[in-house]
Coordinates of C-alpha atoms and ligand atoms in Angstrom, one line a residue:
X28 CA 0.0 0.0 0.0
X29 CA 1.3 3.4 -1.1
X30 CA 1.1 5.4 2.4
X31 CA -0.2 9.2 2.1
X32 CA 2.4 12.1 2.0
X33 CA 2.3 14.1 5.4
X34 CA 0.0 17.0 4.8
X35 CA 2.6 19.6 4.4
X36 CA 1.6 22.7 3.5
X37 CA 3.7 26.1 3.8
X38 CA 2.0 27.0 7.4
X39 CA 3.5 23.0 8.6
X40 CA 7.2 23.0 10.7
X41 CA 8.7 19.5 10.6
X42 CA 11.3 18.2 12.9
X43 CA 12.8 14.7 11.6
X44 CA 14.8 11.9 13.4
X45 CA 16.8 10.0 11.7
X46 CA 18.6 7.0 12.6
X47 CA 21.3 4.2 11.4
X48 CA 18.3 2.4 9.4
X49 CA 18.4 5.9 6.7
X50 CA 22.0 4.8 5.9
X51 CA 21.5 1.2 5.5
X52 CA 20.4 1.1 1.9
X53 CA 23.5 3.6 1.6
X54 CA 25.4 0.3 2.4
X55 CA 26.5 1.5 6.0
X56 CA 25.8 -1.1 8.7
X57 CA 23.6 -0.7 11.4
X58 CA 24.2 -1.9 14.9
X59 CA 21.5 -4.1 14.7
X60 CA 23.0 -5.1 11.6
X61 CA 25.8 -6.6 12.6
X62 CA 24.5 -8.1 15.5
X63 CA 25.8 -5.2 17.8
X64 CA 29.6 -6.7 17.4
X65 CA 32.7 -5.1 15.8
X66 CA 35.4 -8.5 15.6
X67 CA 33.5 -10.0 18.3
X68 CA 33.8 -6.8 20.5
X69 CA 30.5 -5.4 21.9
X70 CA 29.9 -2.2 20.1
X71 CA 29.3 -0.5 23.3
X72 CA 33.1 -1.2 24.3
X73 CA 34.8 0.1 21.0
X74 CA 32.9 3.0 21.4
X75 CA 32.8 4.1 24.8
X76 CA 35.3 6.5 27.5
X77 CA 36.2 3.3 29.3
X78 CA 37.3 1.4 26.0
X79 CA 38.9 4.1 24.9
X80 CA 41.2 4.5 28.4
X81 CA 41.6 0.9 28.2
X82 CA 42.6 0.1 24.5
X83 CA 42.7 3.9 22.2
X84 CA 44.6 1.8 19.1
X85 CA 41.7 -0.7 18.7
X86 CA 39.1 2.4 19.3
X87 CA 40.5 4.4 16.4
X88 CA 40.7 1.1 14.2
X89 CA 37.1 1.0 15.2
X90 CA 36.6 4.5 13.7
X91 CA 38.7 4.1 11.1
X92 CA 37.3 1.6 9.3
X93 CA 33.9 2.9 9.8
X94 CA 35.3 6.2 8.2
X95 CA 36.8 4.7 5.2
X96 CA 33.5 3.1 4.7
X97 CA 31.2 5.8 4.7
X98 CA 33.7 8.0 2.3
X99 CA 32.9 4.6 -0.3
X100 CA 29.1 5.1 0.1
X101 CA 26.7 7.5 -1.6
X102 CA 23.7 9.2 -0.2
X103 CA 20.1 7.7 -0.5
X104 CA 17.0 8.7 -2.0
X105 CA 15.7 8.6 1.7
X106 CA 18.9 11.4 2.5
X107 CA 18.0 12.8 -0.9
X108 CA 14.4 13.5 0.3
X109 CA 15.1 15.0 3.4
X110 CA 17.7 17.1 1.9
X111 CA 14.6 18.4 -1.1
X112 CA 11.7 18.7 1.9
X113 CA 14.5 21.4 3.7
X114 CA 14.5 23.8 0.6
X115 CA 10.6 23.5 0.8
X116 CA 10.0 24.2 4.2
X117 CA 13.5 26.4 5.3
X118 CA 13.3 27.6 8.6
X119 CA 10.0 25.1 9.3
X120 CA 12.2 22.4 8.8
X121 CA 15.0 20.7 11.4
X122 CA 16.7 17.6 11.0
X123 CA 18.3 15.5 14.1
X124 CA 20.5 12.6 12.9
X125 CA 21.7 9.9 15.2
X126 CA 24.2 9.0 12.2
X127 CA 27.7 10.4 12.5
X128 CA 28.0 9.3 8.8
X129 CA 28.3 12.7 7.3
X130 CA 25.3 11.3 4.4
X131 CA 23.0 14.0 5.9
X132 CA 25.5 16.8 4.7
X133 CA 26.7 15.5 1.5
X134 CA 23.0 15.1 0.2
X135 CA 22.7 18.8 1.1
X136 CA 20.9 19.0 4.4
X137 CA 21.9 22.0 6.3
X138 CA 19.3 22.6 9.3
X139 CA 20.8 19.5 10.9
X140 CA 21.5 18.5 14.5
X141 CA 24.2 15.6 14.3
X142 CA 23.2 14.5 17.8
X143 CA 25.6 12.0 18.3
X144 CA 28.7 13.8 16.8
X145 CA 30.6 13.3 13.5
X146 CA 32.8 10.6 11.9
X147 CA 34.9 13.2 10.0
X148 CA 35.9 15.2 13.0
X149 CA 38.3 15.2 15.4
X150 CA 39.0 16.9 18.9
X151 CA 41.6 16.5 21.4
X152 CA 41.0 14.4 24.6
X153 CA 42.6 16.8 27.0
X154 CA 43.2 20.5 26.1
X155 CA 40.9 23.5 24.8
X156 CA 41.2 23.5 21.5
X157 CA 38.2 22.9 19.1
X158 CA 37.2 20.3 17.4
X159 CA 38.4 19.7 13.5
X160 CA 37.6 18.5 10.4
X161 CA 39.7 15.3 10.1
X162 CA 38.8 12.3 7.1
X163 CA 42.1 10.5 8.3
X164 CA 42.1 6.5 8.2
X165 CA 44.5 6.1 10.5
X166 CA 47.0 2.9 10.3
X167 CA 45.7 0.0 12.5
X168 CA 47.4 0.1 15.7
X169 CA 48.3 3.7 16.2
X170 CA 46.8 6.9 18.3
X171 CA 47.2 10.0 16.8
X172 CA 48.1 13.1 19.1
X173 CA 47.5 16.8 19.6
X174 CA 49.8 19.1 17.9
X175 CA 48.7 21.7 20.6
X176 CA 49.5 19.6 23.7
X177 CA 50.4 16.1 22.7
X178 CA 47.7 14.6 24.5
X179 CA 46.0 11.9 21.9
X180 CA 43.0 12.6 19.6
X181 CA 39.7 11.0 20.1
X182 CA 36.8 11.0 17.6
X183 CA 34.3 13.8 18.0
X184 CA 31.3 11.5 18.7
X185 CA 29.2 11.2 21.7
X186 CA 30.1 7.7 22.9
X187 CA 28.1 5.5 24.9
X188 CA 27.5 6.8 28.8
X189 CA 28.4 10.6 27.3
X190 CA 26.3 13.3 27.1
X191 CA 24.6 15.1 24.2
X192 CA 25.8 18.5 23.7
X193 CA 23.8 20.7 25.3
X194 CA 23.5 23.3 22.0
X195 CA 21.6 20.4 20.4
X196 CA 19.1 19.8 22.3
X197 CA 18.7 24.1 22.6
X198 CA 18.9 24.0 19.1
X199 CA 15.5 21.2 19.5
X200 CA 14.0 23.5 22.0
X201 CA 14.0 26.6 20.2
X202 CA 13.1 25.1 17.0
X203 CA 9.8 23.8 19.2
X204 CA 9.3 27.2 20.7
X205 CA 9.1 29.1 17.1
X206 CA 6.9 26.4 15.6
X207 CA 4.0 27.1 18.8
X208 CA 0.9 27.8 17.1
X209 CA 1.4 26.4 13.8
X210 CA 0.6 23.0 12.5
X211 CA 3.9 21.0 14.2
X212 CA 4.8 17.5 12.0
X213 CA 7.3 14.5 13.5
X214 CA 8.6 12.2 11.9
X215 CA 11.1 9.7 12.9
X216 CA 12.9 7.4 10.0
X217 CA 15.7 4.1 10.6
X218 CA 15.7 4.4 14.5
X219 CA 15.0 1.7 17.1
X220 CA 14.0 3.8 19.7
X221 CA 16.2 2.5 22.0
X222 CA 19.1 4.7 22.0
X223 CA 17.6 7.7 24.6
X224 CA 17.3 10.3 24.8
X225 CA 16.8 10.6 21.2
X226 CA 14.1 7.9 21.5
X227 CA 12.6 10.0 23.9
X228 CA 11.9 13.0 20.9
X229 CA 8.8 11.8 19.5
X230 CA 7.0 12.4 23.2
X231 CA 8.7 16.0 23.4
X232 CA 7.5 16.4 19.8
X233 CA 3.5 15.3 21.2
X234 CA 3.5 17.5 24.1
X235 CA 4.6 20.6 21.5
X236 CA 1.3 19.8 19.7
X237 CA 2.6 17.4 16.7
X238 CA 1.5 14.6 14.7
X239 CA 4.2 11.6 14.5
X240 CA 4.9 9.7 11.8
X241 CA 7.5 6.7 12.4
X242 CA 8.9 5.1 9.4
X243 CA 11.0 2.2 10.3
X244 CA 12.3 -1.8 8.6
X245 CA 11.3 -3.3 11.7
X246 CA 8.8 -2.5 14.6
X247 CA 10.8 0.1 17.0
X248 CA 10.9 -0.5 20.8
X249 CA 8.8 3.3 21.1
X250 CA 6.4 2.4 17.8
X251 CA 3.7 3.0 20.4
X252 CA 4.6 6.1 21.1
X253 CA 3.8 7.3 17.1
X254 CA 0.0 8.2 15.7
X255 CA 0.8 6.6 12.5
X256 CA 3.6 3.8 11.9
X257 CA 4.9 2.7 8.1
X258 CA 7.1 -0.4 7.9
X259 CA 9.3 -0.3 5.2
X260 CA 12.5 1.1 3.6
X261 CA 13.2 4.8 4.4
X262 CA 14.8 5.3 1.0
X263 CA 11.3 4.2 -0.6
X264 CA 8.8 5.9 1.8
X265 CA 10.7 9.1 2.6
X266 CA 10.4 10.2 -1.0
X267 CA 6.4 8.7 -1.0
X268 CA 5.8 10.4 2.7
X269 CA 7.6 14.3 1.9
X270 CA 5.6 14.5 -1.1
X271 CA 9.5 14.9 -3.2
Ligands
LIG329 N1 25.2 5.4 9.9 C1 25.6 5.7 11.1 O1 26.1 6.8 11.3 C2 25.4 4.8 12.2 C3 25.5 3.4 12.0 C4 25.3 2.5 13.1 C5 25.1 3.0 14.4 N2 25.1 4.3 14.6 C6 24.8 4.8 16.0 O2 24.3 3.7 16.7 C7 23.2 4.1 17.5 C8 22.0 3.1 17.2 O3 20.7 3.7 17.2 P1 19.8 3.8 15.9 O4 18.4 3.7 16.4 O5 20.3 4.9 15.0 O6 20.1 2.4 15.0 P2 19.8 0.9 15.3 O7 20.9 0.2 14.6 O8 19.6 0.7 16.7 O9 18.4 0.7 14.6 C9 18.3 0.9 13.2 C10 16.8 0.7 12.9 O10 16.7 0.9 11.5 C11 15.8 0.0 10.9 N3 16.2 -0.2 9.5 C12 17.2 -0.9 9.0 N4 17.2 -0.7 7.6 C13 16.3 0.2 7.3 C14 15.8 0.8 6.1 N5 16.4 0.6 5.0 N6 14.8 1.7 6.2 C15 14.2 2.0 7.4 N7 14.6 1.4 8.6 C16 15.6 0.5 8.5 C17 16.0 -1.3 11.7 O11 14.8 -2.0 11.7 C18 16.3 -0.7 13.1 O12 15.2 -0.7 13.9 C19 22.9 5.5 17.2 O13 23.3 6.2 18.4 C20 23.9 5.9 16.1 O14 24.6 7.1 16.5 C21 25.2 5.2 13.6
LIG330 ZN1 45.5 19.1 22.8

């Protein structure tokens, strides 16, 4: 069944979630995907503070591979959608990615929120400076370092047991704030809804007045939480759903 587009119309704002599942047609693994392990490791220790004290080499190998992946990949027509819908709506319009993929950006999305950080940047573990642009694939078994202090680099992505920078989630509120009083749209696209608090969005969204769409392969652990629910293929339904 063809679903309906989202009745869009240029009063609407629409804040989107995406998730791992957007990039998976892209060819970029999800967790699920591979069973939550990286070489038998437990995803959550490759990419956490604590497996980063205990091993950093195997943590940037970690990272490294995924980034020479996702420079091999190309964006979807789900990214590609999401990217048109933007020109559309402009300042109605914000997208939150839990992807660290960079796929968001190269398809042309620009009101984006990359929740969980980026795979193409860099910062340094210890002292001030800010985080950089850096599409290194570093050589299994090395760390690189600072050239301020020395101190090693880690990736500039919010690991497990971190917390979300706090401009995102003003960036979310004020977003909400400006789109009071006018028809407010959600839609959530690839995500489990297990990963909080990002899970936790679509019941922000509700209490600012929207209507929720989820568009996901599988059922999502917070499907419940969603007025309407499409199972499918984001890079099929995005297009059908934004009307693009
Ligand atoms: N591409 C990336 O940047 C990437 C990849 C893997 C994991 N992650 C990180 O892992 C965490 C995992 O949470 P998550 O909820 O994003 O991912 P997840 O792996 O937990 O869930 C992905 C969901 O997408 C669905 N899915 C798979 N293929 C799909 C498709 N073609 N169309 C629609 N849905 C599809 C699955 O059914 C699953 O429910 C996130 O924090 C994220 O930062 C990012
Ligand atoms: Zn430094």
């Amino acid at each position: 069944m063809v679903p309906a587009p989202l009745p869009l119309d240029d009063q609407s704002w629409l804040l989107v979630l995406t998730g791992a599942g957007v990039s998976a047609e892209s060819g970029v693994p999800t967790f699920r995907g591979i069973d939550g392990l990286w070489r038998n490791f437990p995803v959550e220790q490759v990419a956490s503070p604590e497996g980063f004290d205990a091993d950093p080499a195997q943590v940037w190998e970690f990272y490294s591979e995924r980034r020479a992946r996702a420079q091999d990949v190309l964006p979807n027509p789900g990214h590609a959608a999401l990217a048109a819908v933007e020109v559309r709506l402009g300042e109605r319009f914000l997208l939150v990615t839990q992807n660290v993929d960079g796929l968001h950006r190269r398809a042309g999305s620009s009101r984006l929120v990359e929740l969980h950080g980026n795979l193409f940047t860099s910062r340094c573990s210890k002292c001030a400076r800010p985080p950089f642009p850096d599409t290194t694939v570093y050589p299994a078994g090395s760390v690189p370092s600072c050239d301020v202090c020395g101190a090693r680099l880690r990736p500039h992505i919010v690991w497990f047991g971190e917390m979300l920078d706090e401009r995102s989630l003003a960036t979310i509120q004020a977003f909400l704030e400006r789109a009071q009083g006018s028809p407010l749209f959600f839609l959530a696209a690839g995500t489990s809804g297990a990963v909080y608090p990002a899970a936790g969005l679509v019941d922000v969204a509700r209490r600012g007045g929207a209507k929720s769409w989820l568009v996901n392969a599988e059922p999502a652990d917070n499907a419940h939480h969603f007025d309407t629910v499409v199972r499918g293929k984001s890079g099929e339904l995005l297009p059908l759903l934004l009307g693009v």
